[in-house]
CSV table of C-alpha atoms in Angstrom, one decimal:
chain,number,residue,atom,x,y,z
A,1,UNK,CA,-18.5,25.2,-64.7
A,2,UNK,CA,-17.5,27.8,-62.6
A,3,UNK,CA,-13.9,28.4,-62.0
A,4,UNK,CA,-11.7,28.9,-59.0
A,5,UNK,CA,-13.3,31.6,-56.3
A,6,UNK,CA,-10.9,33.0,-53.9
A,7,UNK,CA,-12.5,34.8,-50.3
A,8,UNK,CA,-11.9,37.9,-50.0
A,9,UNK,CA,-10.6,39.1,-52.6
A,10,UNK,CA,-9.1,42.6,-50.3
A,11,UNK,CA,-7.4,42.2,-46.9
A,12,UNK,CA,-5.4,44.7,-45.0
A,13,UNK,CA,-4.4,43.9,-41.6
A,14,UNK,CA,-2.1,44.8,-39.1
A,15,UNK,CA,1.4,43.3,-37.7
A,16,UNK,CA,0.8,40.5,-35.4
A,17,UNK,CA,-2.6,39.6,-36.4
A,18,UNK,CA,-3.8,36.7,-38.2
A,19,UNK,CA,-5.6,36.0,-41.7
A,20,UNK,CA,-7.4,33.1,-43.1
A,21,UNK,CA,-7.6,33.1,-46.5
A,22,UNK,CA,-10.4,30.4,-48.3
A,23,UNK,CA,-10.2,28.8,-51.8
A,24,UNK,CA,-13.0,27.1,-53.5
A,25,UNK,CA,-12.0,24.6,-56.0
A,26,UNK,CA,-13.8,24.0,-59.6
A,27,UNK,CA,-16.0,21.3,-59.1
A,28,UNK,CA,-14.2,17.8,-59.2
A,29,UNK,CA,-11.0,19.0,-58.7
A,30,UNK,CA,-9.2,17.4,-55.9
A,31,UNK,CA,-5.8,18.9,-55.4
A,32,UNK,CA,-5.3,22.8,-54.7
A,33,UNK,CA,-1.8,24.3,-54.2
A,34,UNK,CA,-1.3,27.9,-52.6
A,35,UNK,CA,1.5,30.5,-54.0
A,36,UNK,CA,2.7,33.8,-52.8
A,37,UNK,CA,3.2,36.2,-55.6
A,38,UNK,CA,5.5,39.8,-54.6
A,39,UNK,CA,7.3,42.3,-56.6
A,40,UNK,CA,10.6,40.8,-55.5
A,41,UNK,CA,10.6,37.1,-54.9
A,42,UNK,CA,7.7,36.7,-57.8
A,43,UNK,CA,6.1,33.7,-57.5
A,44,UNK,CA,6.5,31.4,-54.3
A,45,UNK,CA,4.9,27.5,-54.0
A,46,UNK,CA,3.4,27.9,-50.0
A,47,UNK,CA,1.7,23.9,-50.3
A,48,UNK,CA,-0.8,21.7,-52.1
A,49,UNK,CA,-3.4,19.2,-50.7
A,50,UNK,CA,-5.3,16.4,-52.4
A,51,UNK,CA,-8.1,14.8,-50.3
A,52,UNK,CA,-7.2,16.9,-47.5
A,53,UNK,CA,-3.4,15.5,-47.1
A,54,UNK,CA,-1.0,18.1,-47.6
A,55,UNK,CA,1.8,16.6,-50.0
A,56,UNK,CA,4.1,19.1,-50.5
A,57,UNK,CA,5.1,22.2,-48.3
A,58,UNK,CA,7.2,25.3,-50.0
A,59,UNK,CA,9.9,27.2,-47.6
A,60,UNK,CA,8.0,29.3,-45.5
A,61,UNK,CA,8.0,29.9,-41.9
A,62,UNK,CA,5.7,27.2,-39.5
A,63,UNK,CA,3.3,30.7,-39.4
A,64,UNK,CA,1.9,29.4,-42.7
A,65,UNK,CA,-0.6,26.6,-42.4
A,66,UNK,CA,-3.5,25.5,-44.4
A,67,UNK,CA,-5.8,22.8,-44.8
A,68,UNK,CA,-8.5,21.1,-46.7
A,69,UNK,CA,-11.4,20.2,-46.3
A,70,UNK,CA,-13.8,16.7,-47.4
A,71,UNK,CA,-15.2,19.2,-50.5
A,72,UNK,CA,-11.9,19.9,-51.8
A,73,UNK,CA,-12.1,23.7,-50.3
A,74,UNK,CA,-8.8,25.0,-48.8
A,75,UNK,CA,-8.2,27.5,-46.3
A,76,UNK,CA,-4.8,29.0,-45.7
A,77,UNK,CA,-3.6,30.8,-42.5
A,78,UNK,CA,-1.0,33.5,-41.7
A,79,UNK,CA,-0.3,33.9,-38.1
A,80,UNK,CA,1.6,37.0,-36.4
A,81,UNK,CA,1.5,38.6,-39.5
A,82,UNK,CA,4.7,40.9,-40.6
A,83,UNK,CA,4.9,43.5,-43.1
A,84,UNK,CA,6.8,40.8,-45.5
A,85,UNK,CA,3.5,39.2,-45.9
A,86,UNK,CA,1.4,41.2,-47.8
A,87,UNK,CA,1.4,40.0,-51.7
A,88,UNK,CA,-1.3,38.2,-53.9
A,89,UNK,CA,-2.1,34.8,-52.3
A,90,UNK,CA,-2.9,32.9,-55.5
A,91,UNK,CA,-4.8,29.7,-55.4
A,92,UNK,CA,-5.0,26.7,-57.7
A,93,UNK,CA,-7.0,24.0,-58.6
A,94,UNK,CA,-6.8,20.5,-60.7
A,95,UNK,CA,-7.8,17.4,-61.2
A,96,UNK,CA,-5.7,15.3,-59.3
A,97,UNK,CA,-2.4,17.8,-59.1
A,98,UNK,CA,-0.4,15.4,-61.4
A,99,UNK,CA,2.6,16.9,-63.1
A,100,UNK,CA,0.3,16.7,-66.3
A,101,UNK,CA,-2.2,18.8,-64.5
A,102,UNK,CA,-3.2,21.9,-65.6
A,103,UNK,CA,-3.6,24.1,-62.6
A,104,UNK,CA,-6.8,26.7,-63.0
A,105,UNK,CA,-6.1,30.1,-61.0
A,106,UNK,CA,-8.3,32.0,-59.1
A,107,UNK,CA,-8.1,35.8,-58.7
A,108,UNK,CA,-6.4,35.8,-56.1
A,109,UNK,CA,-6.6,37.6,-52.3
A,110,UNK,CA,-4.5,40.7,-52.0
A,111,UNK,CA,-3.4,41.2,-48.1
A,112,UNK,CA,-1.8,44.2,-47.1
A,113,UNK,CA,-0.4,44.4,-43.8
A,114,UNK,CA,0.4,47.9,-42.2
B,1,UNK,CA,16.9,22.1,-56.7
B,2,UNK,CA,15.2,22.9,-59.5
B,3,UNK,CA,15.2,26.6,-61.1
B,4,UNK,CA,13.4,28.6,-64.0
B,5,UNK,CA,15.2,31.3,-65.2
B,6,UNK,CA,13.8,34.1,-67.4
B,7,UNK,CA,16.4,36.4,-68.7
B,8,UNK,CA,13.8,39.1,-69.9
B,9,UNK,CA,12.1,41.0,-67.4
B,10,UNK,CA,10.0,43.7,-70.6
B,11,UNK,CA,10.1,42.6,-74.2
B,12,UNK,CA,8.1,44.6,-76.4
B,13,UNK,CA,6.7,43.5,-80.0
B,14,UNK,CA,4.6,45.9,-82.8
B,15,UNK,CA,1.2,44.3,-83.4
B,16,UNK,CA,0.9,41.4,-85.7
B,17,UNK,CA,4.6,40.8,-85.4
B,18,UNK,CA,6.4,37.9,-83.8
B,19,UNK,CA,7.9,37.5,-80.6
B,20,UNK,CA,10.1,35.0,-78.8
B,21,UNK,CA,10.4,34.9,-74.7
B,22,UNK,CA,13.0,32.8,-73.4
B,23,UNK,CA,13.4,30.4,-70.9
B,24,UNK,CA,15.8,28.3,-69.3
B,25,UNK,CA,16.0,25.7,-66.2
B,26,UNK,CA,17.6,23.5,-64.3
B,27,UNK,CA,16.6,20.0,-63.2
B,28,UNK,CA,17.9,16.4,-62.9
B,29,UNK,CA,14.7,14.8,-63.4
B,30,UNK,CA,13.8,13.0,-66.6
B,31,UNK,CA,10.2,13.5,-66.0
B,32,UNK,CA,8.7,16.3,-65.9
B,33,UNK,CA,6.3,19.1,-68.0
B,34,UNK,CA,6.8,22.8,-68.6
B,35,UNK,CA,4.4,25.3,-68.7
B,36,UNK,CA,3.8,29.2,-70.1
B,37,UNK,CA,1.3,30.5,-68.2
B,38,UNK,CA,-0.5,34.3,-69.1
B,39,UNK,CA,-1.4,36.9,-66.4
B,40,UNK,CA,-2.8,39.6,-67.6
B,41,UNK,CA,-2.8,43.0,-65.8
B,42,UNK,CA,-5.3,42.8,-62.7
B,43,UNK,CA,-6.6,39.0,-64.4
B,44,UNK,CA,-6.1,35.5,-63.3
B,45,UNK,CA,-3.1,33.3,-64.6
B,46,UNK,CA,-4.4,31.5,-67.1
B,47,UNK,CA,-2.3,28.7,-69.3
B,48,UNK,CA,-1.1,29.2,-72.6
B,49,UNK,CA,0.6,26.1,-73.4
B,50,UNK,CA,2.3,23.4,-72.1
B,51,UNK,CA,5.6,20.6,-73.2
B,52,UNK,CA,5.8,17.1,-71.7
B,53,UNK,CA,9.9,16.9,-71.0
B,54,UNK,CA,9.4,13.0,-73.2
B,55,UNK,CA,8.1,14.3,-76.2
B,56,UNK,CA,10.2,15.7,-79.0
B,57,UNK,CA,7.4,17.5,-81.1
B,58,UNK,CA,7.4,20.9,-79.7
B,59,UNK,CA,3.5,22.0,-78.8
B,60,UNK,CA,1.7,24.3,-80.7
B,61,UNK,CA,-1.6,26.0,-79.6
B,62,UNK,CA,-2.9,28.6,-82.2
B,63,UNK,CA,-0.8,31.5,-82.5
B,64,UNK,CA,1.6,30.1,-79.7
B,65,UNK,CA,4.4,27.6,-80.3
B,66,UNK,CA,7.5,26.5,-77.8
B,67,UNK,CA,11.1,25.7,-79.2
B,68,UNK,CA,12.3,22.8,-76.5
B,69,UNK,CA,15.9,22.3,-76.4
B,70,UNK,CA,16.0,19.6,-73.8
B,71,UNK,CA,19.9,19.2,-73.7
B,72,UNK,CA,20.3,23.0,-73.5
B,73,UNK,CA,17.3,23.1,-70.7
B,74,UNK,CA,15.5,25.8,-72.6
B,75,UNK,CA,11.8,26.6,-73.5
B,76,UNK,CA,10.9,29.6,-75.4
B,77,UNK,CA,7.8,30.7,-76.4
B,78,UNK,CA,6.7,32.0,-79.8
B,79,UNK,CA,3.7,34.2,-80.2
B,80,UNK,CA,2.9,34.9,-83.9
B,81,UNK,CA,0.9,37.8,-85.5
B,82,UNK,CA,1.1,39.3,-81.6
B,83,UNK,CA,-2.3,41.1,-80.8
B,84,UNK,CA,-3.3,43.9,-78.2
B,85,UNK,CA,-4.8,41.6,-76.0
B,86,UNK,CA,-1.6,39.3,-75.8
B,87,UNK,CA,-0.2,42.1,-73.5
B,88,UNK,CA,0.6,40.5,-70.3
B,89,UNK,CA,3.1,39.3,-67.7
B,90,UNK,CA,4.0,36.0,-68.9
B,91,UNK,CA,6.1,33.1,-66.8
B,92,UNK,CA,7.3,29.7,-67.2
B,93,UNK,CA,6.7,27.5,-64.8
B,94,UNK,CA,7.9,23.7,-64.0
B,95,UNK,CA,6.8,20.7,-62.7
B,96,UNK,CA,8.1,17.1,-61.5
B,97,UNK,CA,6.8,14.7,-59.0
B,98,UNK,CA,6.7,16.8,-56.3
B,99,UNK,CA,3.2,18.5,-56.9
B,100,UNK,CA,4.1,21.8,-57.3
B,101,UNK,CA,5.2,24.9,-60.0
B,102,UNK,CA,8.2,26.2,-60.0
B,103,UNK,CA,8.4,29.0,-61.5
B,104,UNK,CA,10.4,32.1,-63.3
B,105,UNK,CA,10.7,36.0,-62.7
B,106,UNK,CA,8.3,36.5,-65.5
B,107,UNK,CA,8.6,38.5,-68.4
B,108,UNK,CA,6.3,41.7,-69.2
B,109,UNK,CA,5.1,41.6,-72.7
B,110,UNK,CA,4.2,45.2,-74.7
B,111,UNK,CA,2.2,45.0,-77.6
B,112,UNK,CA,2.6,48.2,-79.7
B,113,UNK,CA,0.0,49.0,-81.7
């Protein structure tokens, strides 16, 4: 089964612009949560969708969004970007995102932002 | 709100020894699971093990074990006869109802050999 594919896997953008990252679920898997990952705040919930309902939304400013779509693949989006943005966007699949879940990582999208 | 604290930001270990990574949180659910997960340099997070917050029996995987103390709000890993390859940043992460991980600082792990 193949595991969870993140696209792209580079970014490097500039202030103000905007990003789309895309996630790609393991097959069957219905829920897939989003996380920041930086030196200094570590690791960050952004938000998790099942069946293309978002359920839960971390802290971060309205210029974080996502969605999902009927296959289970999510896209996030960073609008007017700011330097504070750029870290590992990790994405993560599971069955049906139940505590019990295990959640399976992709590699991850690293965005720079100059 | 709900916290995971890890108090060790480097621990290092000499090859086939033992080493214990600590962890503690904070929560006022009664349900909920905890999880070690592995990332190792430039690889994806993978898990390691995992503790439903009901069961008493600590969970075991291999060469991995945890030590819940639910009173005390701590969950420490154990990794026995330590090998090169378990060099890694390692976190514990938490979970509850509200679909998502919580999770701690992290805690890089050197494996001399």
């Amino acid at each position: 089964k193949a595991g969870v594919t993140q696209t792209p896997r580079y970014l490097i953008k500039t202030r103000g612009q905007q990003v789309t990252l895309s996630c790609s679920p393991i097959s069957g898997h219905r829920s897939v949560s989003w996380y920041q990952q930086t030196p200094g705040q570590g690791l960050q919930f952004l938000f998790e969708y099942f069946s293309e309902t978002q359920r839960n939304k971390g802290n971060f400013p309205g210029r974080f969004s996502g969605r999902q779509f009927s296959n289970s693949r999510s896209e996030m989006n960073v609008s007017t970007l700011e330097l504070g943005d750029s870290a590992l966007y990790l994405c993560a699949s599971s069955l049906s995102g139940q505590l019990y879940n295990e959640q399976f990582f992709g590699p991850g999208t690293r965005l720079t932002v100059l | 709100a709900q916290t995971v604290t890890q108090s060790q930001p480097e621990m290092s270990v000499q090859e086939a020894e033992t080493v214990t990574l600590s962890c503690t949180y904070d929560t006022s659910e009664s349900d909920y699971y905890l999880f070690w997960y592995k990332q190792p340099p430039s690889r994806q997070m993978i898990l390691v093990i995992r503790q439903e917050a009901y069961k008493q029996q600590n969970a075991t995987e291999n060469r991995f074990s945890v030590n819940f103390q639910k009173a005390a709000k701590s969950f420490s890993l154990k990794i026995s006869d330590s090998q090169l390859g378990d060099a890694a940043m390692y976190f514990c992460a938490y979970s509850d109802s509200n679909y998502q991980l919580i999770w701690g600082a992290g805690t890089k792990l050197i494996i001399k050999p």
